[in-house]
Coordinates of C-alpha atoms and ligand atoms in Angstrom, one line a residue:
X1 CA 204.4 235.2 -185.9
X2 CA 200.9 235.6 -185.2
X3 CA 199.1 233.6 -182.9
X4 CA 197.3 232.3 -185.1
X5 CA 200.0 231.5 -187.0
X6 CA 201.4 229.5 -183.7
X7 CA 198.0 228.2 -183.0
X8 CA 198.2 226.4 -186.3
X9 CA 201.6 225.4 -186.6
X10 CA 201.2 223.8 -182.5
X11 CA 198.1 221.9 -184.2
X12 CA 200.2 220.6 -187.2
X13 CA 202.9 219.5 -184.3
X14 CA 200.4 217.8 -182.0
X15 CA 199.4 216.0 -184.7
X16 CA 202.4 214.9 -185.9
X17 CA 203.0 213.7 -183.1
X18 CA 200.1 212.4 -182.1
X19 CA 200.0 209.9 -184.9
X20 CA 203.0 209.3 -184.4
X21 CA 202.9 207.7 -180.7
X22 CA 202.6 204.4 -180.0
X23 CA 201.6 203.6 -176.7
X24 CA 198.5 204.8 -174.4
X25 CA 201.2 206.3 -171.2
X26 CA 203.1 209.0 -173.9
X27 CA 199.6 209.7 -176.0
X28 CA 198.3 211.0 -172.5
X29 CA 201.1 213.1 -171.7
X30 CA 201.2 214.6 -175.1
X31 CA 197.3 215.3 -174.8
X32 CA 198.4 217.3 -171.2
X33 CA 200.9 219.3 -173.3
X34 CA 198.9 220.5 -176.0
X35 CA 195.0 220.6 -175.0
X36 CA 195.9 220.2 -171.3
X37 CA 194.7 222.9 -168.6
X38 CA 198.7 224.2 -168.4
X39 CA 199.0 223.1 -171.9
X40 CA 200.4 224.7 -174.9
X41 CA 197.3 226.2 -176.1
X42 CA 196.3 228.3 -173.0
X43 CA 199.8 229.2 -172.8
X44 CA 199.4 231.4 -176.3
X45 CA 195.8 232.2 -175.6
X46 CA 197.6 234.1 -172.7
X47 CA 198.4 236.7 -175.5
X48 CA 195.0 237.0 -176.3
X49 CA 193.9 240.0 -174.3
X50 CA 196.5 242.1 -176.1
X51 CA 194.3 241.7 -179.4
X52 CA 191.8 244.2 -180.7
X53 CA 188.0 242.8 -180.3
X54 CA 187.4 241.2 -183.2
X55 CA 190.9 239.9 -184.3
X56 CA 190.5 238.3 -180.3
X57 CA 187.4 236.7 -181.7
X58 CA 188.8 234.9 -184.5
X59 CA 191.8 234.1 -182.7
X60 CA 189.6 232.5 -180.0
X61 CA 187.4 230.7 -182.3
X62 CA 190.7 229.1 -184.0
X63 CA 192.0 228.4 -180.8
X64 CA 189.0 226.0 -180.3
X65 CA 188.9 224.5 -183.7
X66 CA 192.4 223.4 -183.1
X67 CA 191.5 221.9 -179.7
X68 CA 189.0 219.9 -181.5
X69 CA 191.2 219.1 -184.2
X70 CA 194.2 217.8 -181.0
X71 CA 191.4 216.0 -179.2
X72 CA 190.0 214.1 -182.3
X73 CA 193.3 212.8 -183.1
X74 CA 194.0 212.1 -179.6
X75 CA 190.8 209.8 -179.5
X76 CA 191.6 208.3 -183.0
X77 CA 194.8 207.3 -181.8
X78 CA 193.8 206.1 -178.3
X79 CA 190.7 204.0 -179.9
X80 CA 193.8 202.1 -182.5
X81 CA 196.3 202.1 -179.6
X82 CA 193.3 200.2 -177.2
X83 CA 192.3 198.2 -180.2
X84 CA 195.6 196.7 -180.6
X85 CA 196.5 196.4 -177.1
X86 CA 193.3 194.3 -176.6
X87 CA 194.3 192.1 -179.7
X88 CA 197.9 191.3 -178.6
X89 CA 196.5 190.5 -174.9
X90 CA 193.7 188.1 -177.3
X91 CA 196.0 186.7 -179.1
X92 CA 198.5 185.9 -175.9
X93 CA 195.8 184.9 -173.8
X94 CA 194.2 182.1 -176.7
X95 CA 194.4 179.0 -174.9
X96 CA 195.8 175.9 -176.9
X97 CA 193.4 173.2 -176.9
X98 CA 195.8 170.7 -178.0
X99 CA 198.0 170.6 -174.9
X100 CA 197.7 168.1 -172.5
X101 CA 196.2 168.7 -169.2
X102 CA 197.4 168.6 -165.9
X103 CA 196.0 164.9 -164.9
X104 CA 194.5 164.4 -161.4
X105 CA 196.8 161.7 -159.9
X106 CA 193.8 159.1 -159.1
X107 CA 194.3 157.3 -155.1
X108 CA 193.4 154.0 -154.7
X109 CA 191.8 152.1 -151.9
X110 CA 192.9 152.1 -148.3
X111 CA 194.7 149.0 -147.4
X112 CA 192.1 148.4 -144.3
X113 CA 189.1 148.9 -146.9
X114 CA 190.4 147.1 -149.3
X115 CA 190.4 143.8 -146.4
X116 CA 187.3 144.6 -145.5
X117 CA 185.3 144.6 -148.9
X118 CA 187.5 141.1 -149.3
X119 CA 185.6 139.7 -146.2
X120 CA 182.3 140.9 -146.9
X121 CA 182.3 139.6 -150.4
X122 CA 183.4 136.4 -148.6
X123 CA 180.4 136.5 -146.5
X124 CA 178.2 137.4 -149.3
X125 CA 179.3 134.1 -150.9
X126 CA 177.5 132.5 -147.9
X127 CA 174.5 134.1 -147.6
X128 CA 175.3 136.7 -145.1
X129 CA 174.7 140.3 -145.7
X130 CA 175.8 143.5 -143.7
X131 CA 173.8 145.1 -140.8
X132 CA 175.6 148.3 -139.6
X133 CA 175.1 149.6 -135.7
X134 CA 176.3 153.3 -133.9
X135 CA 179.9 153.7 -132.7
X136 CA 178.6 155.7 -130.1
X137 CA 176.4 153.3 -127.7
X138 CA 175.2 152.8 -124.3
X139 CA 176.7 150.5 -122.2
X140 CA 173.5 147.8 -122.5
X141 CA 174.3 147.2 -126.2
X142 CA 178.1 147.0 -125.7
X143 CA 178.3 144.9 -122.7
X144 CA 174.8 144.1 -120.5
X145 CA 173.2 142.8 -123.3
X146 CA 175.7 140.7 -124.2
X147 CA 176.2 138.9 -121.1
X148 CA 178.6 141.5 -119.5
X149 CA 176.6 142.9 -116.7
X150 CA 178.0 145.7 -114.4
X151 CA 181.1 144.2 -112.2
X152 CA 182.0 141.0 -114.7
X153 CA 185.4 141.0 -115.1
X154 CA 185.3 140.7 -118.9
X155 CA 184.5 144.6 -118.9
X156 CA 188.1 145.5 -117.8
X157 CA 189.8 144.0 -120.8
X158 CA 187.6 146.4 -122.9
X159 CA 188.0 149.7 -120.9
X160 CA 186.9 152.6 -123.5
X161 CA 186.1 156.1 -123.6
X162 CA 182.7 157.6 -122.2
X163 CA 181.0 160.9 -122.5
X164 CA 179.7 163.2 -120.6
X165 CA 176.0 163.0 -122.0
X166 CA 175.2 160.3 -119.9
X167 CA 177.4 158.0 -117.6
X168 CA 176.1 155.1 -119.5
X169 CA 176.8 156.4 -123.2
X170 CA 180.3 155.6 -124.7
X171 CA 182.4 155.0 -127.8
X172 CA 181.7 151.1 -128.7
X173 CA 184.3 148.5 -127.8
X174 CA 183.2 145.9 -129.8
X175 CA 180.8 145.3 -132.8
X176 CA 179.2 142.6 -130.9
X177 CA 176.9 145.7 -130.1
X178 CA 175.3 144.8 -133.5
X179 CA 174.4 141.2 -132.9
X180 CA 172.1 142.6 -130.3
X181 CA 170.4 145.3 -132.2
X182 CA 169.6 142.8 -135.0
X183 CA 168.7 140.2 -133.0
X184 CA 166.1 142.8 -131.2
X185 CA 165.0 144.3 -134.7
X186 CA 164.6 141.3 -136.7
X187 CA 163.4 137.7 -136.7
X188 CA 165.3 134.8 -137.4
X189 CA 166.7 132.8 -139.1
X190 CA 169.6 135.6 -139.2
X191 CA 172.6 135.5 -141.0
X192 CA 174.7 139.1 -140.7
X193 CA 178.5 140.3 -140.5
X194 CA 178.8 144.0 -139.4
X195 CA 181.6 145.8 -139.9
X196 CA 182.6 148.7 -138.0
X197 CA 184.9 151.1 -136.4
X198 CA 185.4 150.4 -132.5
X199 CA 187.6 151.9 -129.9
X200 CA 189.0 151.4 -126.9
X201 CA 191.1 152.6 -124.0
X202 CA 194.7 151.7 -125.0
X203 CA 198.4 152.7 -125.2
X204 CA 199.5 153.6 -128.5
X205 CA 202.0 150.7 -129.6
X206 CA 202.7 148.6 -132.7
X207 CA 199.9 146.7 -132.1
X208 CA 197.0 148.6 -130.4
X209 CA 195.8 151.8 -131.4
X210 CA 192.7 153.5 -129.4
X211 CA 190.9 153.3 -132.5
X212 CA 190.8 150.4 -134.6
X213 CA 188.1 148.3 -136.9
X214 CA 186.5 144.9 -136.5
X215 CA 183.9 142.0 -138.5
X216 CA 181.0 141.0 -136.1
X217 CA 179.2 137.8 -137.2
X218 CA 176.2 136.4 -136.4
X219 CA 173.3 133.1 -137.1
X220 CA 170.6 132.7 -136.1
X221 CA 168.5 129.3 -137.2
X222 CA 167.0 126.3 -135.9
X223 CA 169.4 123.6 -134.6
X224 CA 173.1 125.4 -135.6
X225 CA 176.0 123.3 -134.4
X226 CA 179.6 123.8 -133.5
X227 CA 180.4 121.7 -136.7
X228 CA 178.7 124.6 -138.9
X229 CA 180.6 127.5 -137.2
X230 CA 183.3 125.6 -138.1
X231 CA 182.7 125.0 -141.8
X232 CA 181.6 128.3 -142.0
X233 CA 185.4 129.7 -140.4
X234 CA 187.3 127.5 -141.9
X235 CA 185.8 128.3 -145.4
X236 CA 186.3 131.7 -144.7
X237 CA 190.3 131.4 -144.0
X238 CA 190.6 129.6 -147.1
X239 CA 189.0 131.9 -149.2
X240 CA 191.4 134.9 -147.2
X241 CA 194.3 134.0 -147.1
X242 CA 193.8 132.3 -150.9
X243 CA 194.9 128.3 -150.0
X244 CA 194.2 125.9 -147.6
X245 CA 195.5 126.2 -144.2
X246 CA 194.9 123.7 -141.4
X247 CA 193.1 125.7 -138.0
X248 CA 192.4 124.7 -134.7
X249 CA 189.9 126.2 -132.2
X250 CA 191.2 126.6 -129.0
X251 CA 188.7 126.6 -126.2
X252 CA 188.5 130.3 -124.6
X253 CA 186.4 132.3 -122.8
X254 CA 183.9 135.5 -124.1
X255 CA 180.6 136.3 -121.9
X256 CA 178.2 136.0 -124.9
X257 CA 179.1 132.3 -126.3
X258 CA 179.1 129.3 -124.7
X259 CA 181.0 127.5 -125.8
X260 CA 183.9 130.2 -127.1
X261 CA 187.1 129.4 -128.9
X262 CA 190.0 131.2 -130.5
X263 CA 190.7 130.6 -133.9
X264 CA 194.0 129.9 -135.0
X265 CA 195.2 129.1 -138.3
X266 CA 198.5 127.7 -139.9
X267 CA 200.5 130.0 -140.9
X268 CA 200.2 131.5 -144.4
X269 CA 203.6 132.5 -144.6
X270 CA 205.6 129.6 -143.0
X271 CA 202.8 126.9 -143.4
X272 CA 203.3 125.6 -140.2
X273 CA 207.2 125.1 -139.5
X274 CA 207.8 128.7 -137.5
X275 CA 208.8 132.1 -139.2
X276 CA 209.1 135.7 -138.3
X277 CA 205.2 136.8 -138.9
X278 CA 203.9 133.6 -136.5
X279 CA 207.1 134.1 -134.2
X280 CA 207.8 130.5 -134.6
X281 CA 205.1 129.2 -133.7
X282 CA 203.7 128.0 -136.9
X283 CA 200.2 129.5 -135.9
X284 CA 198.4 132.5 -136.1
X285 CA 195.9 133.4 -133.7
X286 CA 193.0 135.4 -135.9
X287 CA 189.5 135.6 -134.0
X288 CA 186.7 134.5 -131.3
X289 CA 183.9 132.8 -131.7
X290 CA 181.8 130.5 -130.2
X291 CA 177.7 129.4 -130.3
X292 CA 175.6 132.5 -129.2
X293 CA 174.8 132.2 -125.2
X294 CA 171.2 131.5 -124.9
X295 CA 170.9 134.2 -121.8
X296 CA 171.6 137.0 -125.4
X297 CA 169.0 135.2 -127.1
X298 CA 166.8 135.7 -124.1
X299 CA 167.7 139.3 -123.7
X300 CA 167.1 140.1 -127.0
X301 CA 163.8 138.1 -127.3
X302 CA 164.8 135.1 -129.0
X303 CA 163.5 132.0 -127.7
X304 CA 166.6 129.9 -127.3
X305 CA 164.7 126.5 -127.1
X306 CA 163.4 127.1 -130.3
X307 CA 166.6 128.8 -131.8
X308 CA 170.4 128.5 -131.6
X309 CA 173.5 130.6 -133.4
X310 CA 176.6 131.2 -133.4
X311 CA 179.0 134.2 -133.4
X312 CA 182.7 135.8 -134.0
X313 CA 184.2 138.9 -134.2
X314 CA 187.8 139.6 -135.8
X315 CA 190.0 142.3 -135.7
X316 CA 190.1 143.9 -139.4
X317 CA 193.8 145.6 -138.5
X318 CA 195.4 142.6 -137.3
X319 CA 193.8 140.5 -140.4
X320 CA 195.5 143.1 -142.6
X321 CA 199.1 142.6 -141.0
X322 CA 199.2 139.0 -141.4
X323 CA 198.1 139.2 -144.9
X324 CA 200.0 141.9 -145.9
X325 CA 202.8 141.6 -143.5
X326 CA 202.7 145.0 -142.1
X327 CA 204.7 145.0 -138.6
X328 CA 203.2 148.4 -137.1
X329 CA 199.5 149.3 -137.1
X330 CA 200.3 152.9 -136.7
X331 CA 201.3 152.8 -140.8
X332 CA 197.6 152.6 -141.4
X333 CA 196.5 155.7 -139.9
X334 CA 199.4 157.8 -141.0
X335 CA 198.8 158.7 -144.1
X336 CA 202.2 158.1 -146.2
X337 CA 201.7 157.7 -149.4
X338 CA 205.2 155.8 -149.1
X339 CA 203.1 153.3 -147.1
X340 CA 199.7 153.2 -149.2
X341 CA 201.3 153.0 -152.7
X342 CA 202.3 149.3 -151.6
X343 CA 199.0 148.2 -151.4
Ligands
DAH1 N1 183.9 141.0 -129.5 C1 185.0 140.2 -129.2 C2 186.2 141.1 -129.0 O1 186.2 142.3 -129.3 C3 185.3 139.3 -130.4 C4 184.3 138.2 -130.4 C5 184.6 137.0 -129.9 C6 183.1 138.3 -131.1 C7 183.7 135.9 -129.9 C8 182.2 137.2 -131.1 C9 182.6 136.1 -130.5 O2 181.0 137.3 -131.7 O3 181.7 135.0 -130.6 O4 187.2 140.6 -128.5

């Protein structure tokens, strides 16, 4: 056979077989075997120096027609192979608009938030609106300006954590701090709750925690009285706890009011005749209050002949386990969603 005889039938192969393939691996491999640099082609064109000048000529010149003809079937199939692997990944990839999404499981309120929007829409009711203060303060705000100078007992009860900026500088105790800052800012009459984070110095137990949240509240007006505190808690209990429940203010002692009571209130639970939550004792002790000392007043500028107030501070945790009945406070810092799904 000559070779261009072979030349022609090898073209009339790789074309068969060309058109033939169907998938972009094999259609390379068979391009390598024909038209390749050790491919089929160069193997005859090896016999090529045997021929006389111008028979080598036209065998050469066929030789690269048929490489053209190789490599334009090559590229015709590779462009219908690529087309149609492009339109099955298309027509995999199409995304269904129909199916339903993966939802975003919405969360819901913290059980500590949720008690203190309830007792500031309480507050709201009667008249008072929210002042907010630093959680990091100096000691004047969280205990010199509110009656509590340097050695007074009162201090060790609220031992919390200082910094090394300045001796004086620490993390709040109490957010009595706020009463002073508004009292210093504004001018009466006053009427304010502020809510806050505060911390203090403390084991880790059921019922104390290092870090935990209180309600500050303070008024300011001309001739407050005892009776109006009063009204003023005891409306507020009713409205928490959702009934009427009898309370009793048991005289106690806090630097910044003179006079200071406790608050206790019946019961929620047991209404008075001893249960689990009161331990018995029919009452539940809630929070501090008492009419504003006129040496605050003083310190903060108020003229205390001319102005009176009072003031009380509650514990936003403990308010939360008595209406929720929650026995440990720890469950409201950890985080189960076992926990916070009750709520
Ligand atoms: N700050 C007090 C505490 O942390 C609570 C308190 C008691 C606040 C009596 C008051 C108050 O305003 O009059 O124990």
């Amino acid at each position: 056979m000559t070779l261009e005889q072979q030349l022609r039938d090898l073209a009339q192969e790789a074309v068969r077989d060309i058109a033939a393939n169907e998938n972009l691996e094999s259609l390379e491999e068979l391009r390598l075997k024909f038209i390749g640099r050790n491919g089929a082609i160069t193997t005859i064109l090896r016999g090529l120096g045997q021929l006389a000048g111008d028979e080598r000529k036209r065998v050469g010149q066929v030789a690269n027609e048929v490489k053209d003809e190789i490599q334009s079937a090559h590229d015709q199939r590779k462009r219908s192979l690529d087309e149609a692997a492009l339109t099955a990944r298309l027509s995999l990839e199409k995304i269904d608009v129909t199916l339903p999404g993966t939802r975003l499981e919405l969360g819901h309120i913290h059980p500590l938030t949720q008690v203190t929007e309830e007792i500031i829409s309480i507050f709201y009711g009667m008249g008072f609106t929210v002042a907010d203060g630093p959680e990091v303060e100096t000691d004047f705000y969280n205990f010199d300006a509110l009656n509590t100078p340097q050695d007074h007992p009162a201090r060790d009860e609220q031992d919390t954590f200082y910094t090394n900026v300045r001796p004086d500088v620490l993390l709040r105790s109490q957010t009595s701090t706020v009463q002073v800052r508004v009292m210093a800012n504004s001018k009466p009459p006053l009427r304010v709750i502020s809510p806050g984070r505060v911390y203090r110095n403390e084991e880790i137990n059921a019922r104390k925690f290092p870090l935990f949240h209180q309600v500050e509240g303070l008024l300011v007006d001309k001739d407050v009285t005892f009776g109006q505190l009063k009204g003023t808690l005891n409306a507020f209990i009713r409205e928490l706890f959702g009934k009427p429940l009898k309370t009793r203010f048991r005289p106690d002692f806090f630097p910044f009011t003179e006079p200071s009571a406790e608050l206790d209130s019946q019961c929620p639970f047991c209404e008075g005749s001893g249960c689990r939550t009161c331990g018995g004792r029919g009452w539940l002790e809630l929070l501090g209050c008492g009419m504003v000392d006129p040496n605050v007043l003083t310190g903060a500028g108020i003229d205390p002949e001319e102005w009176s107030g009072f003031a009380f501070g509650m514990g936003i945790e403990r308010l939360a386990m008595l209406k929720f009945g929650i026995n440990d406070i720890r469950h409201f810092y950890n985080n189960d969603l076992r926990f916070l799904r009750q709520f």
